[in-house]
Amino acid sequence: MAIVVQLRDYLHQICHSLGLSTRIVPHQFRHTYATEMLRSGVSFPVLMKFLGHVNPEMTMRYIDVAATDLERALEMARAKPRHLAPQPKPSSLQLRAGFNGLLDSLQESQHALEMFRRSLPIGDKRNHLDRLANRLTKILAEIRKLQTI
C-alpha cells in the first residue's frame, strides 16, 4: 500500500474520531506548505518553480494570502524603503579650491544628507530633511551660475 493511501486513510480516521465532517486529504498539505513557504520569505517566482507550475494563476490557487499577510508586507516595505530605490553612491572626488571646491563640498553634504534622510522613518524629521535637501539643490544651482559670471 502506497504511503499516500495510508496517510489518506489515517487522516480519515482522525477526522472521524474527532467528529469532523470535513475531509482532509494529503494534497492539502501541499497547499499549506506553499502558503507557509511564501510567508517565510520565499519569493513568488521561486515558489512557483518549486511547485512545478508554469503559470502564476496555478500557484495563486495553492496559496492563501490573508489580510495579515498583506499588512505584514506593507509594513516591511514602509520600514525598509531603501530596498525600493537604488542608493546613491558616495563621490570619490578630491576636493578642489575655489568655486569648484565649494561645489564639491556641497555635493558631498548633499549626499550625506540624502543617505541620512533615507535611513529615517517616514515622518516630520524626514520631511524636514527633504525640504533642506531641496534648498541645497537650489544653492548649488546658484553657485554654478556665479561660476559663469
PDB file of C-alpha atoms in Angstrom:
ATOM      1  CA  MET A   1       0.000   0.000   0.000  1.00  0.00           C
ATOM      2  CA  ALA A   2       1.443   3.377  -1.019  1.00  0.00           C
ATOM      3  CA  ILE A   3       2.290   5.819   1.758  1.00  0.00           C
ATOM      4  CA  VAL A   4      -0.115   8.423   0.322  1.00  0.00           C
ATOM      5  CA  VAL A   5      -3.001   5.938   0.563  1.00  0.00           C
ATOM      6  CA  GLN A   6      -2.005   5.075   4.143  1.00  0.00           C
ATOM      7  CA  LEU A   7      -1.812   8.774   5.037  1.00  0.00           C
ATOM      8  CA  ARG A   8      -5.214   9.435   3.448  1.00  0.00           C
ATOM      9  CA  ASP A   9      -6.770   6.579   5.449  1.00  0.00           C
ATOM     10  CA  TYR A  10      -5.125   7.795   8.642  1.00  0.00           C
ATOM     11  CA  LEU A  11      -6.431  11.356   8.088  1.00  0.00           C
ATOM     12  CA  HIS A  12      -9.953   9.986   7.507  1.00  0.00           C
ATOM     13  CA  GLN A  13      -9.734   8.023  10.763  1.00  0.00           C
ATOM     14  CA  ILE A  14      -8.612  11.116  12.676  1.00  0.00           C
ATOM     15  CA  CYS A  15     -11.429  13.235  11.221  1.00  0.00           C
ATOM     16  CA  HIS A  16     -13.956  10.525  12.049  1.00  0.00           C
ATOM     17  CA  SER A  17     -12.665  10.094  15.625  1.00  0.00           C
ATOM     18  CA  LEU A  18     -12.829  13.871  16.179  1.00  0.00           C
ATOM     19  CA  GLY A  19     -16.323  14.039  14.717  1.00  0.00           C
ATOM     20  CA  LEU A  20     -15.256  16.345  11.875  1.00  0.00           C
ATOM     21  CA  SER A  21     -17.441  16.368   8.805  1.00  0.00           C
ATOM     22  CA  THR A  22     -14.585  17.854   6.756  1.00  0.00           C
ATOM     23  CA  ARG A  23     -12.362  15.505   4.821  1.00  0.00           C
ATOM     24  CA  ILE A  24      -8.646  16.158   4.887  1.00  0.00           C
ATOM     25  CA  VAL A  25      -6.548  14.742   2.061  1.00  0.00           C
ATOM     26  CA  PRO A  26      -2.731  14.673   1.799  1.00  0.00           C
ATOM     27  CA  HIS A  27      -2.757  17.085  -1.149  1.00  0.00           C
ATOM     28  CA  GLN A  28      -3.977  19.833   1.204  1.00  0.00           C
ATOM     29  CA  PHE A  29      -0.553  19.704   2.864  1.00  0.00           C
ATOM     30  CA  ARG A  30       0.936  20.893  -0.433  1.00  0.00           C
ATOM     31  CA  HIS A  31      -1.298  23.973  -0.285  1.00  0.00           C
ATOM     32  CA  THR A  32      -0.406  24.618   3.356  1.00  0.00           C
ATOM     33  CA  TYR A  33       3.296  24.161   2.652  1.00  0.00           C
ATOM     34  CA  ALA A  34       3.157  26.613  -0.272  1.00  0.00           C
ATOM     35  CA  THR A  35       1.450  29.236   1.899  1.00  0.00           C
ATOM     36  CA  GLU A  36       3.975  28.793   4.716  1.00  0.00           C
ATOM     37  CA  MET A  37       6.909  28.995   2.287  1.00  0.00           C
ATOM     38  CA  LEU A  38       5.606  32.304   0.962  1.00  0.00           C
ATOM     39  CA  ARG A  39       5.066  33.639   4.493  1.00  0.00           C
ATOM     40  CA  SER A  40       8.595  32.647   5.482  1.00  0.00           C
ATOM     41  CA  GLY A  41      10.066  34.815   2.737  1.00  0.00           C
ATOM     42  CA  VAL A  42      10.390  32.570  -0.309  1.00  0.00           C
ATOM     43  CA  SER A  43       9.739  34.743  -3.366  1.00  0.00           C
ATOM     44  CA  PHE A  44       6.729  34.036  -5.531  1.00  0.00           C
ATOM     45  CA  PRO A  45       8.768  33.072  -8.653  1.00  0.00           C
ATOM     46  CA  VAL A  46      10.885  30.638  -6.613  1.00  0.00           C
ATOM     47  CA  LEU A  47       7.772  29.134  -5.029  1.00  0.00           C
ATOM     48  CA  MET A  48       6.161  28.792  -8.461  1.00  0.00           C
ATOM     49  CA  LYS A  49       9.199  26.916  -9.780  1.00  0.00           C
ATOM     50  CA  PHE A  50       9.446  24.800  -6.619  1.00  0.00           C
ATOM     51  CA  LEU A  51       5.822  23.685  -7.044  1.00  0.00           C
ATOM     52  CA  GLY A  52       6.455  22.938 -10.720  1.00  0.00           C
ATOM     53  CA  HIS A  53       3.898  25.425 -12.008  1.00  0.00           C
ATOM     54  CA  VAL A  54       4.266  27.127 -15.372  1.00  0.00           C
ATOM     55  CA  ASN A  55       1.829  29.957 -14.732  1.00  0.00           C
ATOM     56  CA  PRO A  56       1.238  32.214 -11.717  1.00  0.00           C
ATOM     57  CA  GLU A  57      -2.504  31.512 -11.690  1.00  0.00           C
ATOM     58  CA  MET A  58      -1.910  27.910 -10.638  1.00  0.00           C
ATOM     59  CA  THR A  59       0.419  28.975  -7.828  1.00  0.00           C
ATOM     60  CA  MET A  60      -2.162  31.515  -6.652  1.00  0.00           C
ATOM     61  CA  ARG A  61      -4.632  28.622  -6.250  1.00  0.00           C
ATOM     62  CA  TYR A  62      -2.172  26.969  -3.879  1.00  0.00           C
ATOM     63  CA  ILE A  63      -1.509  29.859  -1.532  1.00  0.00           C
ATOM     64  CA  ASP A  64      -3.763  31.569   0.932  1.00  0.00           C
ATOM     65  CA  VAL A  65      -2.980  35.269   1.258  1.00  0.00           C
ATOM     66  CA  ALA A  66      -4.706  36.619   4.343  1.00  0.00           C
ATOM     67  CA  ALA A  67      -5.213  40.241   5.347  1.00  0.00           C
ATOM     68  CA  THR A  68      -2.461  39.807   7.937  1.00  0.00           C
ATOM     69  CA  ASP A  69      -0.065  38.789   5.156  1.00  0.00           C
ATOM     70  CA  LEU A  70      -0.878  41.975   3.245  1.00  0.00           C
ATOM     71  CA  GLU A  71      -0.429  44.113   6.356  1.00  0.00           C
ATOM     72  CA  ARG A  72       2.935  42.479   7.120  1.00  0.00           C
ATOM     73  CA  ALA A  73       4.195  43.024   3.560  1.00  0.00           C
ATOM     74  CA  LEU A  74       3.157  46.685   3.549  1.00  0.00           C
ATOM     75  CA  GLU A  75       4.748  47.287   6.950  1.00  0.00           C
ATOM     76  CA  MET A  76       8.008  45.726   5.771  1.00  0.00           C
ATOM     77  CA  ALA A  77       8.004  47.926   2.672  1.00  0.00           C
ATOM     78  CA  ARG A  78       7.422  51.020   4.799  1.00  0.00           C
ATOM     79  CA  ALA A  79      10.092  50.049   7.313  1.00  0.00           C
ATOM     80  CA  LYS A  80      12.774  49.465   4.678  1.00  0.00           C
ATOM     81  CA  PRO A  81      12.070  51.815   1.761  1.00  0.00           C
ATOM     82  CA  ARG A  82      15.724  51.788   0.733  1.00  0.00           C
ATOM     83  CA  HIS A  83      15.034  48.430  -0.920  1.00  0.00           C
ATOM     84  CA  LEU A  84      12.606  50.141  -3.277  1.00  0.00           C
ATOM     85  CA  ALA A  85      15.063  52.644  -4.749  1.00  0.00           C
ATOM     86  CA  PRO A  86      18.762  52.449  -5.550  1.00  0.00           C
ATOM     87  CA  GLN A  87      21.053  54.072  -3.005  1.00  0.00           C
ATOM     88  CA  PRO A  88      23.210  56.961  -4.219  1.00  0.00           C
ATOM     89  CA  LYS A  89      26.909  56.162  -4.255  1.00  0.00           C
ATOM     90  CA  PRO A  90      29.385  58.349  -2.389  1.00  0.00           C
ATOM     91  CA  SER A  91      31.516  60.596  -4.509  1.00  0.00           C
ATOM     92  CA  SER A  92      35.208  59.846  -4.814  1.00  0.00           C
ATOM     93  CA  LEU A  93      36.117  63.384  -5.935  1.00  0.00           C
ATOM     94  CA  GLN A  94      39.141  65.134  -4.449  1.00  0.00           C
ATOM     95  CA  LEU A  95      38.030  68.476  -3.068  1.00  0.00           C
ATOM     96  CA  ARG A  96      39.277  71.353  -5.181  1.00  0.00           C
ATOM     97  CA  ALA A  97      39.857  75.031  -4.411  1.00  0.00           C
ATOM     98  CA  GLY A  98      37.610  77.993  -5.289  1.00  0.00           C
ATOM     99  CA  PHE A  99      34.077  77.604  -6.640  1.00  0.00           C
ATOM    100  CA  ASN A 100      34.834  74.021  -7.676  1.00  0.00           C
ATOM    101  CA  GLY A 101      35.858  73.122  -4.112  1.00  0.00           C
ATOM    102  CA  LEU A 102      32.722  74.788  -2.764  1.00  0.00           C
ATOM    103  CA  LEU A 103      30.584  72.781  -5.201  1.00  0.00           C
ATOM    104  CA  ASP A 104      32.420  69.578  -4.238  1.00  0.00           C
ATOM    105  CA  SER A 105      31.796  70.223  -0.531  1.00  0.00           C
ATOM    106  CA  LEU A 106      28.116  70.979  -1.066  1.00  0.00           C
ATOM    107  CA  GLN A 107      27.658  67.890  -3.215  1.00  0.00           C
ATOM    108  CA  GLU A 108      29.286  65.739  -0.523  1.00  0.00           C
ATOM    109  CA  SER A 109      26.984  67.367   2.055  1.00  0.00           C
ATOM    110  CA  GLN A 110      24.009  66.732  -0.222  1.00  0.00           C
ATOM    111  CA  HIS A 111      24.972  63.066  -0.440  1.00  0.00           C
ATOM    112  CA  ALA A 112      25.407  62.722   3.355  1.00  0.00           C
ATOM    113  CA  LEU A 113      22.060  64.441   3.947  1.00  0.00           C
ATOM    114  CA  GLU A 114      20.305  62.144   1.467  1.00  0.00           C
ATOM    115  CA  MET A 115      21.797  58.983   2.974  1.00  0.00           C
ATOM    116  CA  PHE A 116      20.735  60.037   6.474  1.00  0.00           C
ATOM    117  CA  ARG A 117      17.283  61.149   5.277  1.00  0.00           C
ATOM    118  CA  ARG A 118      16.633  57.742   3.690  1.00  0.00           C
ATOM    119  CA  SER A 119      17.514  55.973   6.926  1.00  0.00           C
ATOM    120  CA  LEU A 120      14.749  57.794   8.819  1.00  0.00           C
ATOM    121  CA  PRO A 121      11.183  56.503   9.025  1.00  0.00           C
ATOM    122  CA  ILE A 122       8.569  58.457   7.100  1.00  0.00           C
ATOM    123  CA  GLY A 123       7.569  61.414   9.242  1.00  0.00           C
ATOM    124  CA  ASP A 124       8.282  65.013  10.222  1.00  0.00           C
ATOM    125  CA  LYS A 125      12.073  64.705  10.511  1.00  0.00           C
ATOM    126  CA  ARG A 126      12.377  63.021   7.136  1.00  0.00           C
ATOM    127  CA  ASN A 127      10.102  65.621   5.518  1.00  0.00           C
ATOM    128  CA  HIS A 128      12.125  68.454   7.068  1.00  0.00           C
ATOM    129  CA  LEU A 129      15.375  66.995   5.723  1.00  0.00           C
ATOM    130  CA  ASP A 130      13.706  66.622   2.330  1.00  0.00           C
ATOM    131  CA  ARG A 131      12.979  70.368   2.317  1.00  0.00           C
ATOM    132  CA  LEU A 132      16.583  71.103   3.331  1.00  0.00           C
ATOM    133  CA  ALA A 133      17.843  68.893   0.504  1.00  0.00           C
ATOM    134  CA  ASN A 134      15.708  70.885  -1.951  1.00  0.00           C
ATOM    135  CA  ARG A 135      17.199  74.135  -0.621  1.00  0.00           C
ATOM    136  CA  LEU A 136      20.683  72.700  -1.011  1.00  0.00           C
ATOM    137  CA  THR A 137      19.918  71.829  -4.639  1.00  0.00           C
ATOM    138  CA  LYS A 138      18.864  75.457  -5.256  1.00  0.00           C
ATOM    139  CA  ILE A 139      22.030  76.757  -3.565  1.00  0.00           C
ATOM    140  CA  LEU A 140      24.151  74.525  -5.793  1.00  0.00           C
ATOM    141  CA  ALA A 141      22.372  75.897  -8.862  1.00  0.00           C
ATOM    142  CA  GLU A 142      23.024  79.492  -7.732  1.00  0.00           C
ATOM    143  CA  ILE A 143      26.722  78.799  -7.118  1.00  0.00           C
ATOM    144  CA  ARG A 144      27.017  77.269 -10.591  1.00  0.00           C
ATOM    145  CA  LYS A 145      25.542  80.486 -12.001  1.00  0.00           C
ATOM    146  CA  LEU A 146      28.212  82.508 -10.136  1.00  0.00           C
ATOM    147  CA  GLN A 147      30.923  80.465 -11.855  1.00  0.00           C
ATOM    148  CA  THR A 148      29.809  81.755 -15.252  1.00  0.00           C
ATOM    149  CA  ILE A 149      29.815  85.445 -14.220  1.00  0.00           C
TER     150      ILE A 149
END
